[in-house]
PDB file of C-alpha atoms in Angstrom:
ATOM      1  CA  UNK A1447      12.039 -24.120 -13.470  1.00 66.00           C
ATOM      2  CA  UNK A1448      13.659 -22.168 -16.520  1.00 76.00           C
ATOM      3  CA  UNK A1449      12.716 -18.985 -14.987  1.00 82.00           C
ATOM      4  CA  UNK A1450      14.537 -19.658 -11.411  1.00 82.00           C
ATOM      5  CA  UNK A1451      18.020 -20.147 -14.259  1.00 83.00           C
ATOM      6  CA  UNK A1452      18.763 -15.799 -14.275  1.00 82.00           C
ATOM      7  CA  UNK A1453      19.721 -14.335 -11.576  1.00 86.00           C
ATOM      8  CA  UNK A1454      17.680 -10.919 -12.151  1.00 83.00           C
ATOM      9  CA  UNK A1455      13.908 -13.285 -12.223  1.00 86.00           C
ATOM     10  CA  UNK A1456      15.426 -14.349  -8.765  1.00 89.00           C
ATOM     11  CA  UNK A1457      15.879 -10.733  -7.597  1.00 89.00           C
ATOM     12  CA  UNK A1458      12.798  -9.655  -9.713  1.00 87.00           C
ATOM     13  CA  UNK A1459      10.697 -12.531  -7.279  1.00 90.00           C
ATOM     14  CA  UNK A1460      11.952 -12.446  -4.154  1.00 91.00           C
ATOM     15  CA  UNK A1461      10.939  -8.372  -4.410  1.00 90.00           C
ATOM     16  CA  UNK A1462       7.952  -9.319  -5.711  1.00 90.00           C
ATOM     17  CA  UNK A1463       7.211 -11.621  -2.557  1.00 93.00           C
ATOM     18  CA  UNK A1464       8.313  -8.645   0.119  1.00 93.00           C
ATOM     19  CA  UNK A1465       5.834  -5.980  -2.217  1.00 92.00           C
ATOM     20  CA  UNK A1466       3.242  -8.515  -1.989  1.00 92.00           C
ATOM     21  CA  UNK A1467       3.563  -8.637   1.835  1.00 94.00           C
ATOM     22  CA  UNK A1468       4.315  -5.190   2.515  1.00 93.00           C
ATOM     23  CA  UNK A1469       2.023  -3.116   0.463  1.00 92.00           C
ATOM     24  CA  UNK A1470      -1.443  -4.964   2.118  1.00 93.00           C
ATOM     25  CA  UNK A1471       0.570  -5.005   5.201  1.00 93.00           C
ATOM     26  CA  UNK A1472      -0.099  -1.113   5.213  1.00 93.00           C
ATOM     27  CA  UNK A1473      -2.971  -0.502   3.292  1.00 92.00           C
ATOM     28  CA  UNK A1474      -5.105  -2.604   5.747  1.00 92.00           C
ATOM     29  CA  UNK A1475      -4.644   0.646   7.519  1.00 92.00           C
ATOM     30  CA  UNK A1476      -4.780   3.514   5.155  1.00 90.00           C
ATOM     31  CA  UNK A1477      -8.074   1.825   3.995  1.00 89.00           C
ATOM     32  CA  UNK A1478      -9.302   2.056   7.612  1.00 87.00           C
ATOM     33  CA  UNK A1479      -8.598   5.881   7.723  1.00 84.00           C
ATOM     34  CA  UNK A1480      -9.976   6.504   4.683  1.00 82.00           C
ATOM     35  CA  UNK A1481      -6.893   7.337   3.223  1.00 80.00           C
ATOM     36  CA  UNK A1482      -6.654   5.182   0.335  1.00 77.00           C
ATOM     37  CA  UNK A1483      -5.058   7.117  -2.077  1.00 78.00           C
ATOM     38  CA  UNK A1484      -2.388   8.244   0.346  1.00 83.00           C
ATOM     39  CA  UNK A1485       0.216   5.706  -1.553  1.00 82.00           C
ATOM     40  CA  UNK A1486      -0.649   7.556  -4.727  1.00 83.00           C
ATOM     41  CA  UNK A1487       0.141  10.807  -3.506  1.00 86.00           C
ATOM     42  CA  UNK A1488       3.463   9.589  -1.660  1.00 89.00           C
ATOM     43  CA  UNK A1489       4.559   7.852  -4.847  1.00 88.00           C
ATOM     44  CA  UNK A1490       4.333  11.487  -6.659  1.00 89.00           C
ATOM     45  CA  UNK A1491       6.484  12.533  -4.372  1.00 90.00           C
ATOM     46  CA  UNK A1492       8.859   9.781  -4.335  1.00 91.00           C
ATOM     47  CA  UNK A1493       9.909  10.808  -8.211  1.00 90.00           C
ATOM     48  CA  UNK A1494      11.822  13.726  -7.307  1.00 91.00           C
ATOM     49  CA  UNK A1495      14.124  11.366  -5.064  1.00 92.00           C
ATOM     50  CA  UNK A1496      14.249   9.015  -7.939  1.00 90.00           C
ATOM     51  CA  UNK A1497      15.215  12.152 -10.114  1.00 89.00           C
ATOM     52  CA  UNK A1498      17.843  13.602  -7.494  1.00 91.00           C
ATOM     53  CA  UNK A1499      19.201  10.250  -6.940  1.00 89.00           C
ATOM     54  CA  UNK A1500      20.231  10.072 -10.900  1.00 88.00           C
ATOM     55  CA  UNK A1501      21.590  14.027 -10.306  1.00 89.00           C
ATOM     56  CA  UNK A1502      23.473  13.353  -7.184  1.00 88.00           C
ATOM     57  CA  UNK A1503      24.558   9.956  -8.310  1.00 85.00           C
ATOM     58  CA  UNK A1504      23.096   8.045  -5.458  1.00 88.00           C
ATOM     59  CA  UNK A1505      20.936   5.020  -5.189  1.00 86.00           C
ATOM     60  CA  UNK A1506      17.499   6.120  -6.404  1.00 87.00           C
ATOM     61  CA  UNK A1507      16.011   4.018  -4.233  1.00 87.00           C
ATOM     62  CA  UNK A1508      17.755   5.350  -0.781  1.00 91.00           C
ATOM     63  CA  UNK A1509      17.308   9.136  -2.012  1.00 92.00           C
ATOM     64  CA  UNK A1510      13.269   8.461  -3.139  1.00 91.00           C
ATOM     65  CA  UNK A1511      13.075   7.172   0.222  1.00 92.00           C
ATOM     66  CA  UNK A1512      14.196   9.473   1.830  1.00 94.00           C
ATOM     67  CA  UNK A1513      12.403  12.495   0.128  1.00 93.00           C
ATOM     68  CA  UNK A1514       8.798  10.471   0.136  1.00 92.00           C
ATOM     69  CA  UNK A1515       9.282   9.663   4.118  1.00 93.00           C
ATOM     70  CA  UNK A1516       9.421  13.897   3.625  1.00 93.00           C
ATOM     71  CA  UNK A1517       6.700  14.620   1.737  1.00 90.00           C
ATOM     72  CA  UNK A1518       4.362  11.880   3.937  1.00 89.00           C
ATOM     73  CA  UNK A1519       5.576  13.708   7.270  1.00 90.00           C
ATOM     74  CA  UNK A1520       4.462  17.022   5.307  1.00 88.00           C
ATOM     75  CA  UNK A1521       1.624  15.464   4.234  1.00 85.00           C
ATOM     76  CA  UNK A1522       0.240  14.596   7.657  1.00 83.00           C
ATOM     77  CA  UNK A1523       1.175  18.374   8.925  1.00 84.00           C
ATOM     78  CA  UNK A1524      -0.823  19.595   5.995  1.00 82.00           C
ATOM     79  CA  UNK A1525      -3.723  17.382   7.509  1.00 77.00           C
ATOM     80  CA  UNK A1526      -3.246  18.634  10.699  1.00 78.00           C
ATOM     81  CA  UNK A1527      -2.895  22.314  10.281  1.00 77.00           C
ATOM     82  CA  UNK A1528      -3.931  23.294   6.522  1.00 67.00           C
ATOM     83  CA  UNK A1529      -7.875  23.247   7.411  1.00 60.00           C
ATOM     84  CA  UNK A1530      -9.338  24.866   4.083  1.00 53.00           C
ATOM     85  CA  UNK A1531      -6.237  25.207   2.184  1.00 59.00           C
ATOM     86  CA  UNK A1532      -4.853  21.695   2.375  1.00 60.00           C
ATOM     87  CA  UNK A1533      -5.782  20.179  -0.730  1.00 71.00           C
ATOM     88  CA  UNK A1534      -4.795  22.948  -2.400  1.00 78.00           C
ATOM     89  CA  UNK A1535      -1.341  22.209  -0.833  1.00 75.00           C
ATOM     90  CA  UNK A1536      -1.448  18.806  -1.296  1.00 77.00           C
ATOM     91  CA  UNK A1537      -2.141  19.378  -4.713  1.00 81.00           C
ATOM     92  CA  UNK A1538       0.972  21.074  -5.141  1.00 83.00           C
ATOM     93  CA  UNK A1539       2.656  18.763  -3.121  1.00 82.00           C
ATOM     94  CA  UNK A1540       1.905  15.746  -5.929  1.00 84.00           C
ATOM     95  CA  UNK A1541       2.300  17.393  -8.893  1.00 86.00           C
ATOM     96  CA  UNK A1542       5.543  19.298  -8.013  1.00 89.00           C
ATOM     97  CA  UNK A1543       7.009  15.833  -6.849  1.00 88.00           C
ATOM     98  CA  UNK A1544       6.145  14.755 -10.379  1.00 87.00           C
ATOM     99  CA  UNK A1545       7.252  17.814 -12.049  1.00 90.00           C
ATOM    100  CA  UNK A1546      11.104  17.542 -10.480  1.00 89.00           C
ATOM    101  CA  UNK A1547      11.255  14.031 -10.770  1.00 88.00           C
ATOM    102  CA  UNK A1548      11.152  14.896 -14.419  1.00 87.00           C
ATOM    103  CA  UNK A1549      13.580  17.505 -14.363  1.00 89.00           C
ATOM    104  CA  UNK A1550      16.179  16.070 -12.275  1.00 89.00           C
ATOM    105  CA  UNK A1551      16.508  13.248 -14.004  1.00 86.00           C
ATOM    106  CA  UNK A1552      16.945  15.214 -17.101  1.00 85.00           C
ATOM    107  CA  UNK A1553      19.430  17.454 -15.753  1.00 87.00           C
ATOM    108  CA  UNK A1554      21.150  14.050 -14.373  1.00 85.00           C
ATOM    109  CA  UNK A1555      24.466  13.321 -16.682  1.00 81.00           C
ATOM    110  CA  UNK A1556      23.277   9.522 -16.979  1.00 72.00           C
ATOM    111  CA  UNK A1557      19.489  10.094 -16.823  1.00 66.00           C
ATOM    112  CA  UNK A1558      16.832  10.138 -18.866  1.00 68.00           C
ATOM    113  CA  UNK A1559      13.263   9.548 -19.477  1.00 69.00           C
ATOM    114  CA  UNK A1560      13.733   5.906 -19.952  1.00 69.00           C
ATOM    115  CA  UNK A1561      15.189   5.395 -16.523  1.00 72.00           C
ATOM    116  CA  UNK A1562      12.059   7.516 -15.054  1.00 77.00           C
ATOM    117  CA  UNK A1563       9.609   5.168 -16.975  1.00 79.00           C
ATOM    118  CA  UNK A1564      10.806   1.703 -15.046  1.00 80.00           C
ATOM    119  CA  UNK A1565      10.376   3.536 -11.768  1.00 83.00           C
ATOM    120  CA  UNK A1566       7.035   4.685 -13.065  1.00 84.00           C
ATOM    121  CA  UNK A1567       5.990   0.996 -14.148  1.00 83.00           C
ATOM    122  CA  UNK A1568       8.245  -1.060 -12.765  1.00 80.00           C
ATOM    123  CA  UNK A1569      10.952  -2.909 -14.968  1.00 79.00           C
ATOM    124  CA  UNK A1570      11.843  -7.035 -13.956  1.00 72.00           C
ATOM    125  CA  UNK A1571      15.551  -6.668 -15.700  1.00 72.00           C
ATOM    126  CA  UNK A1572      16.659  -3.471 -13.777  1.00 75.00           C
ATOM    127  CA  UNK A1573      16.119  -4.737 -10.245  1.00 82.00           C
ATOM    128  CA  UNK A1574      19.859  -5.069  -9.244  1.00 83.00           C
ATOM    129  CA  UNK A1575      21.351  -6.603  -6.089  1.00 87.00           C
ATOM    130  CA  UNK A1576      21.847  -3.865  -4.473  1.00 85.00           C
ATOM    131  CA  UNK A1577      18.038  -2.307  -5.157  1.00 84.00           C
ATOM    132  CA  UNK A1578      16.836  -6.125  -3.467  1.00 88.00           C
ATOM    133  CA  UNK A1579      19.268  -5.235  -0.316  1.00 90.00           C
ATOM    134  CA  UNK A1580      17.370  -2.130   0.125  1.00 89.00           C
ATOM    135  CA  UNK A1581      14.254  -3.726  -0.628  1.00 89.00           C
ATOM    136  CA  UNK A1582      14.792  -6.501   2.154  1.00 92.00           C
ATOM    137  CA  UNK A1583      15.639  -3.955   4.838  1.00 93.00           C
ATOM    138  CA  UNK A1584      13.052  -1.251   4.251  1.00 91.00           C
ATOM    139  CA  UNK A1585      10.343  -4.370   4.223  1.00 92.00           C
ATOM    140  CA  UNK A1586      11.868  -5.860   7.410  1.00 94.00           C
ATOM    141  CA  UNK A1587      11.156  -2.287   8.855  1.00 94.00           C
ATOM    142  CA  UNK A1588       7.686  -2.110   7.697  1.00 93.00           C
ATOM    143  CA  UNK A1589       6.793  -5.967   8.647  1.00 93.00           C
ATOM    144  CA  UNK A1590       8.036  -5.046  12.412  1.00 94.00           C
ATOM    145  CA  UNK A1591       5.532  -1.722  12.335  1.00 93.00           C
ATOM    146  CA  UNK A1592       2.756  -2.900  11.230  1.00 92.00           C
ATOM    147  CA  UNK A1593       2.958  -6.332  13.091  1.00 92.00           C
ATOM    148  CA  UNK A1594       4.461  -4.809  16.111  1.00 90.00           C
ATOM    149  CA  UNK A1595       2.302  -2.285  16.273  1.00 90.00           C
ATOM    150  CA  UNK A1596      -1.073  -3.652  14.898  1.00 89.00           C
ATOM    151  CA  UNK A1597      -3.340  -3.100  18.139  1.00 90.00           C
ATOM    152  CA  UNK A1598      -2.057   0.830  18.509  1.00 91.00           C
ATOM    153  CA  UNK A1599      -2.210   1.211  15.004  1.00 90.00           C
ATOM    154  CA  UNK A1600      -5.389  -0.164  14.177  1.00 89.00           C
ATOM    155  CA  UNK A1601      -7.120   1.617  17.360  1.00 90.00           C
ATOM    156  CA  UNK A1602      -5.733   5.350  15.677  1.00 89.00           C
ATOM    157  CA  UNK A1603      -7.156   4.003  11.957  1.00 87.00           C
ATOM    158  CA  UNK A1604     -10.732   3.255  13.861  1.00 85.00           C
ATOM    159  CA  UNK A1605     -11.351   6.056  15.877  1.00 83.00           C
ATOM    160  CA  UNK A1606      -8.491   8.779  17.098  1.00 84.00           C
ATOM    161  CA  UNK A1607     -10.554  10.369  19.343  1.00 86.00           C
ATOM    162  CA  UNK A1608     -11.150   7.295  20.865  1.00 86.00           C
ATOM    163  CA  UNK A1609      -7.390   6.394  20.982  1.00 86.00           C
ATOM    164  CA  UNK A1610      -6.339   9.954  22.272  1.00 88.00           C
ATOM    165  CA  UNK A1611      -8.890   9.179  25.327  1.00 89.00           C
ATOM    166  CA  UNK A1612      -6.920   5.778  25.896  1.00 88.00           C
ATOM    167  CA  UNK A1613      -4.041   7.282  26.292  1.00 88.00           C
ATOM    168  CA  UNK A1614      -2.080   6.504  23.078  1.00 89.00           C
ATOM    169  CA  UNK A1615       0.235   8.909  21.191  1.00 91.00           C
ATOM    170  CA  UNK A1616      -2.019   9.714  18.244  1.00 88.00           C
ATOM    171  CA  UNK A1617      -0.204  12.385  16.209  1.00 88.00           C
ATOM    172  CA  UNK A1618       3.218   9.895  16.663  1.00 91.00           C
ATOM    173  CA  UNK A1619       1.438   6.956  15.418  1.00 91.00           C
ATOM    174  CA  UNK A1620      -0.241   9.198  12.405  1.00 89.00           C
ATOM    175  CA  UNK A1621       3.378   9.973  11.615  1.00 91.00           C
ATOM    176  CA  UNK A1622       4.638   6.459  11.749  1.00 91.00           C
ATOM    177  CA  UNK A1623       1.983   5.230   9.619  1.00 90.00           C
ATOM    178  CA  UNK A1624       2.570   8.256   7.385  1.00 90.00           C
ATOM    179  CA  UNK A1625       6.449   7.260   7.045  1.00 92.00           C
ATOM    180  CA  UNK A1626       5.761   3.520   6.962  1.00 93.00           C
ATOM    181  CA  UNK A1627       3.322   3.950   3.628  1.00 91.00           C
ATOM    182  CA  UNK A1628       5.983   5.603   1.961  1.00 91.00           C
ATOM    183  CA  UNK A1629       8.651   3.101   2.943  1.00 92.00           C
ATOM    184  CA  UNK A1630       6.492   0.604   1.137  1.00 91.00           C
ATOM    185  CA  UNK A1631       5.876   3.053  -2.236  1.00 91.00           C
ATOM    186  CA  UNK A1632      10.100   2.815  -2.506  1.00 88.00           C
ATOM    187  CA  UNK A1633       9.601  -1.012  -1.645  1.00 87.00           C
ATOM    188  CA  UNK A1634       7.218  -1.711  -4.289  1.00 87.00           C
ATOM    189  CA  UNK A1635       8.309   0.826  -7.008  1.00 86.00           C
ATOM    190  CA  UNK A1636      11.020  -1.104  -8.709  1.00 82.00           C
ATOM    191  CA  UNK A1637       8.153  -4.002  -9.339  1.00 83.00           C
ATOM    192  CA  UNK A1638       4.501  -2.276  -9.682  1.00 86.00           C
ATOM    193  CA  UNK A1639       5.667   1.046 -10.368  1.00 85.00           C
ATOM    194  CA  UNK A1640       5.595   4.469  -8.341  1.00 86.00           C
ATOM    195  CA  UNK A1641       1.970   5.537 -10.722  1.00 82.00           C
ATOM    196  CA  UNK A1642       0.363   1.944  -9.647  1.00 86.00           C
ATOM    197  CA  UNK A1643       1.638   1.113  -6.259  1.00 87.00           C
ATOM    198  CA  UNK A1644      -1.252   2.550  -4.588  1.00 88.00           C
ATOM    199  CA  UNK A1645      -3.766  -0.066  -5.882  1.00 90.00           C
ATOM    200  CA  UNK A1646      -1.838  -2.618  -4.379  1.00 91.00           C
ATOM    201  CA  UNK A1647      -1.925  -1.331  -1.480  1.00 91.00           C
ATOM    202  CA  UNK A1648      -6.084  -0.577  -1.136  1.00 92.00           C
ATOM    203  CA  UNK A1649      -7.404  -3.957  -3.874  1.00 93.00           C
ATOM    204  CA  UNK A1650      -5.861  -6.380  -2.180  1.00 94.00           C
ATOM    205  CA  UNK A1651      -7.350  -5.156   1.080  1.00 93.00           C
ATOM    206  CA  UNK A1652     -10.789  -4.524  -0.225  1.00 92.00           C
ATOM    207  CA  UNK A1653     -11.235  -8.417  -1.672  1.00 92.00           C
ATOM    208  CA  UNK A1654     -10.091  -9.674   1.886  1.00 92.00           C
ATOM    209  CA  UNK A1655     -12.921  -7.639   3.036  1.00 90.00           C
ATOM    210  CA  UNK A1656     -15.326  -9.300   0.589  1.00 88.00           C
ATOM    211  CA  UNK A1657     -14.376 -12.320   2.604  1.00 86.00           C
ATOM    212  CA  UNK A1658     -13.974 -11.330   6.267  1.00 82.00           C
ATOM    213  CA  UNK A1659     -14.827  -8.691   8.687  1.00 78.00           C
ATOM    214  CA  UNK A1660     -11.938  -9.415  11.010  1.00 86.00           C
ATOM    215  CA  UNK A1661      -9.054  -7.626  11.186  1.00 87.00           C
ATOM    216  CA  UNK A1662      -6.411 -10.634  11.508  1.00 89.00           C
ATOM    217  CA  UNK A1663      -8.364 -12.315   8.527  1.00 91.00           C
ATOM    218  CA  UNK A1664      -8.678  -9.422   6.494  1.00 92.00           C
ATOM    219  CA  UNK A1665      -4.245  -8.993   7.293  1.00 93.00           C
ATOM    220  CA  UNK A1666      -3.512 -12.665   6.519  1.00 93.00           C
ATOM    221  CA  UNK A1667      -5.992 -13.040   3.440  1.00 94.00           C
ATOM    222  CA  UNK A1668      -4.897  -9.441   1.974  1.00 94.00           C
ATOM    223  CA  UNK A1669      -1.157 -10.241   2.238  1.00 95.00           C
ATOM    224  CA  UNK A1670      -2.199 -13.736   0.592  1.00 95.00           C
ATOM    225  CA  UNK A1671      -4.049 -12.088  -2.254  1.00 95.00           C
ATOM    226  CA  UNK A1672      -0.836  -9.884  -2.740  1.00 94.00           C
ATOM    227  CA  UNK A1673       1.909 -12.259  -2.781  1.00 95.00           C
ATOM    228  CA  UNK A1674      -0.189 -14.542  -4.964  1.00 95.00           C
ATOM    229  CA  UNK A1675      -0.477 -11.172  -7.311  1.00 94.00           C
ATOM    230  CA  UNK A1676       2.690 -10.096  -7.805  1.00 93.00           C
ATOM    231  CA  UNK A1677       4.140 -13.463  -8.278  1.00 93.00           C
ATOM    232  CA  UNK A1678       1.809 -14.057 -10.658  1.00 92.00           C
ATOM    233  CA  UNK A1679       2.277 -10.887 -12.428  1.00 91.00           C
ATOM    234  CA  UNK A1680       5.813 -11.124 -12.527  1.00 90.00           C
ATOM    235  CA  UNK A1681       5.858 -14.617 -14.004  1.00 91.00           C
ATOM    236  CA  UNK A1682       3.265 -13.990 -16.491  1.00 91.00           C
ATOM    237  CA  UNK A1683       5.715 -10.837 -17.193  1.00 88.00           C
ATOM    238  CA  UNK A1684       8.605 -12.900 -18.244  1.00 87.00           C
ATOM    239  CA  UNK A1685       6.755 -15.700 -20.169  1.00 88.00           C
ATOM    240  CA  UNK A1686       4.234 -13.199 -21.780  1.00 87.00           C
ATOM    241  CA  UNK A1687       6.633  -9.999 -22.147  1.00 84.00           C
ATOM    242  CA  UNK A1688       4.198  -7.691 -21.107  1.00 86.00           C
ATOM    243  CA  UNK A1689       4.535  -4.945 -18.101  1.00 87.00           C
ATOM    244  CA  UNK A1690       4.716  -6.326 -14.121  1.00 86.00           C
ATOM    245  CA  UNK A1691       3.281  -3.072 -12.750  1.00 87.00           C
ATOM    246  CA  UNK A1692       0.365  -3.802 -15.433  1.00 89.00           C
ATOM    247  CA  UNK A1693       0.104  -6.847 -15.113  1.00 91.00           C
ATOM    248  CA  UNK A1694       0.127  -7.439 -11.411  1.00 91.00           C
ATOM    249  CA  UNK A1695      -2.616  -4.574 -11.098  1.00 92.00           C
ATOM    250  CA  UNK A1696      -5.035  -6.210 -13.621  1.00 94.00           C
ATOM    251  CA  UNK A1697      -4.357  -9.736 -11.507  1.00 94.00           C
ATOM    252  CA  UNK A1698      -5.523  -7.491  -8.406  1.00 94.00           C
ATOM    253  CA  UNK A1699      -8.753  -6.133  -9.559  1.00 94.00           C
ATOM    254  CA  UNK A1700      -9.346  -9.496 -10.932  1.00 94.00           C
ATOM    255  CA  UNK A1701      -9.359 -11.283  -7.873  1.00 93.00           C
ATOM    256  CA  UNK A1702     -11.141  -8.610  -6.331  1.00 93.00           C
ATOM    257  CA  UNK A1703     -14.236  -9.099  -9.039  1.00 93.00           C
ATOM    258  CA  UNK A1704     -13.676 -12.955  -8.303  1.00 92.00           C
ATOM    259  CA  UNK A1705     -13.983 -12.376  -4.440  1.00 90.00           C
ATOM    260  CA  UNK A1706     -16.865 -10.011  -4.597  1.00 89.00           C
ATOM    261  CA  UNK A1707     -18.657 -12.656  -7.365  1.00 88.00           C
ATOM    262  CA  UNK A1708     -18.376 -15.428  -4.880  1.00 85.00           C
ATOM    263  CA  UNK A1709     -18.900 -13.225  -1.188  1.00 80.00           C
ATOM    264  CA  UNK A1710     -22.591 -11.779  -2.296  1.00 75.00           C
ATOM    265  CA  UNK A1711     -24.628 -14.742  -2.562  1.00 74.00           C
ATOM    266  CA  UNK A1712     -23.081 -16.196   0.086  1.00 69.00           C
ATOM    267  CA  UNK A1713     -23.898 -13.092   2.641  1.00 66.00           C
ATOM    268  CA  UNK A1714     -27.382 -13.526   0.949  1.00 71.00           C
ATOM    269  CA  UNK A1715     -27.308 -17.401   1.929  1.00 71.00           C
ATOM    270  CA  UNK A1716     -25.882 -16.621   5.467  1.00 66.00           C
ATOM    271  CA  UNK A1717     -28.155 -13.712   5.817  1.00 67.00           C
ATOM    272  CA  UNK A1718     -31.363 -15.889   5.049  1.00 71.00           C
ATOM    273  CA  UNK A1719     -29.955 -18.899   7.606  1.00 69.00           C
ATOM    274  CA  UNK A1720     -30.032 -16.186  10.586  1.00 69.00           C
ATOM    275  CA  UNK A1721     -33.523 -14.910   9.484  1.00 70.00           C
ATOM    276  CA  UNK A1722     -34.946 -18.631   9.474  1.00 71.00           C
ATOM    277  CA  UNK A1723     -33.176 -19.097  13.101  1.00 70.00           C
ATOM    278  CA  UNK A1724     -34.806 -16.388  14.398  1.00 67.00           C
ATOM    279  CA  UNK A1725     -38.645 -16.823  13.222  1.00 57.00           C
ATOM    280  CA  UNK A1726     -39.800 -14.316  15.954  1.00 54.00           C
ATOM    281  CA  UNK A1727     -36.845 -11.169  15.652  1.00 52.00           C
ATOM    282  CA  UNK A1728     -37.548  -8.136  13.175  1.00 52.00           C
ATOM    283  CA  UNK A1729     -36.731  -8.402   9.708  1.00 54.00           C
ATOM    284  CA  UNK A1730     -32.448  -7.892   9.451  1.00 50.00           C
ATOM    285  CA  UNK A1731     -33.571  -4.459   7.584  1.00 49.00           C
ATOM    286  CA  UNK A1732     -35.366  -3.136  10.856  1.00 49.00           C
ATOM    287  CA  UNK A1733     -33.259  -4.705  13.575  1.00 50.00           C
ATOM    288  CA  UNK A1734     -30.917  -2.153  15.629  1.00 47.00           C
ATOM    289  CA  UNK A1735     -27.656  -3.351  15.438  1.00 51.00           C
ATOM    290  CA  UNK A1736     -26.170  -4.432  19.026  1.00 47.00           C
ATOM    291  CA  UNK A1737     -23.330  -2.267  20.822  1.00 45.00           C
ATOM    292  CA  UNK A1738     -19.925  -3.629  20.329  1.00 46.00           C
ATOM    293  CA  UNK A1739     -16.693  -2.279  21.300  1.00 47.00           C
ATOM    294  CA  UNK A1740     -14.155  -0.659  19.058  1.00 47.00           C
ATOM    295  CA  UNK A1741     -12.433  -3.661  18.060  1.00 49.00           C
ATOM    296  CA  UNK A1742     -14.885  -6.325  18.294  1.00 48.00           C
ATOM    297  CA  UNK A1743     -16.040  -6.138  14.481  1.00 48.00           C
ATOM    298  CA  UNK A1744     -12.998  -6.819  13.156  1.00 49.00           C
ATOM    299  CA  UNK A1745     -11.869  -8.915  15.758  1.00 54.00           C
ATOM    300  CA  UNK A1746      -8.040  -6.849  16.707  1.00 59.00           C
TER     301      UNK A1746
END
């Protein structure tokens, strides 16, 4: 293939294939905690690394990596402590992370506005060998977590006061979830974009949902619809010319529509076979739903 013939569309790929992986890999459970625009808010904060990076003359992607792993840390003591004043902190939390992203980068001898924009959007022909080295280890780190992890972290996402009862370290795994959603933003910001990364972390997610209920099929079918995303998107970007981060989002919420289009009538189908099995029962409307344990519906 022409395309596999310059060495930045090989970079540009192969970081496409570890965002489409990682960034599922995590929302799976920010969408279980309700927390689904938690990669948004990181990836605010994650410009004023990018900015000091250009100012201090040091990878952008280590430095945004290190101040979003920060701001998530600060983001879950807000949670914990701010009570009635948290959003208000949050609030100025995001908006000053976008606010010295700008001016760093200004102030930055080699920066400019044009170097903030491909971190905003993502840019194909800017991903350089050493970005994909970074890229490869902070995705081997979040693989391991969320993998490794799964059963602990999935019991927190469900139900924490359940999971404190159990015995499990809640406010640590909070905290490593926290600092594991903003190791993927700095994954997936040199290919989607720091404004956009968040919807590939929730879409992709809420199609596999459309599909299954289960928590291992909802993983492997969300990290499926990702990598299938992104390397679509960032093909279609180099034959097209048109934006990855764009691109790749549009892709999402299309196969989300597709997914949904194709799950209703068959729910409708499969909830009309159960009716006709059980001639006898209450209609499905009226029936009380049996007692199942915390991780029975979606199957951990």
């Amino acid at each position: 293939m022409e395309i596999l013939n310059y060495a930045f569309m090989q970079r540009a790929l192969l970081a496409a294939v570890l965002v489409g992986i990682t960034a599922p890999a995590v929302g799976i459970y920010l969408v279980q905690r309700r927390q689904a625009l938690m990669g948004d808010g990181i990836g605010h904060v994650a410009m004023t690394g990018v900015g000091l990076g250009f100012l201090l003359s040091w990878s952008p992607v280590w430095m945004a990596t290190l101040v979003s792993v920060l701001g998530a840390v600060l983001m879950e003591l807000i949670r914990w402590y701010g009570r009635t004043r948290g959003d208000i902190a949050l609030a100025m939390l995001f908006y000053g992370g976008m606010a010295g992203g700008v001016m760093f980068i200004n102030l930055a001898p080699t920066g400019s506005n044009a170097n903030l924009t491909s971190y905003l959007f993502g840019s194909l022909s800017t991903v350089s060998e050493s970005d994909v080295t970074a890229i490869c280890l902070l995705a081997a780190f979040v693989v391991l977590v969320t993998l490794g992890l799964r059963r602990q972290l999935f019991a927190v996402s469900q139900d924490e006061e359940f999971a404190r009862v159990t015995g499990l370290p809640v406010r640590a795994l909070n905290l490593l979830t926290a600092v594991t959603a903003a190791v993927t933003v700095t994954v997936a910001m040199r290919v989607v974009g720091l404004l956009l990364v968040s919807a590939l972390m929730v879409v992709p997610v809420a199609a596999a949902q459309q599909l299954s209920r289960s928590f291992a099929a909802t993983f492997a079918i969300a990290v499926a619809i990702g990598v299938a995303v992104t390397l679509g998107g960032t093909v279609a970007s180099y034959y097209q010319d048109v934006p990855p981060g764009a691109t790749i989002v549009l892709l999402t919420i299309a196969a989300f529509v597709l997914l949904t289009a194709l799950a209703t009538p068959l729910a409708r189908r499969r909830a009309r076979a159960v009716a006709a099995a059980q001639p006898g029962a209450d209609p499905a409307e009226c029936r009380i739903p049996a007692t199942r344990g915390a991780g029975d519906e979606l199957g951990v």
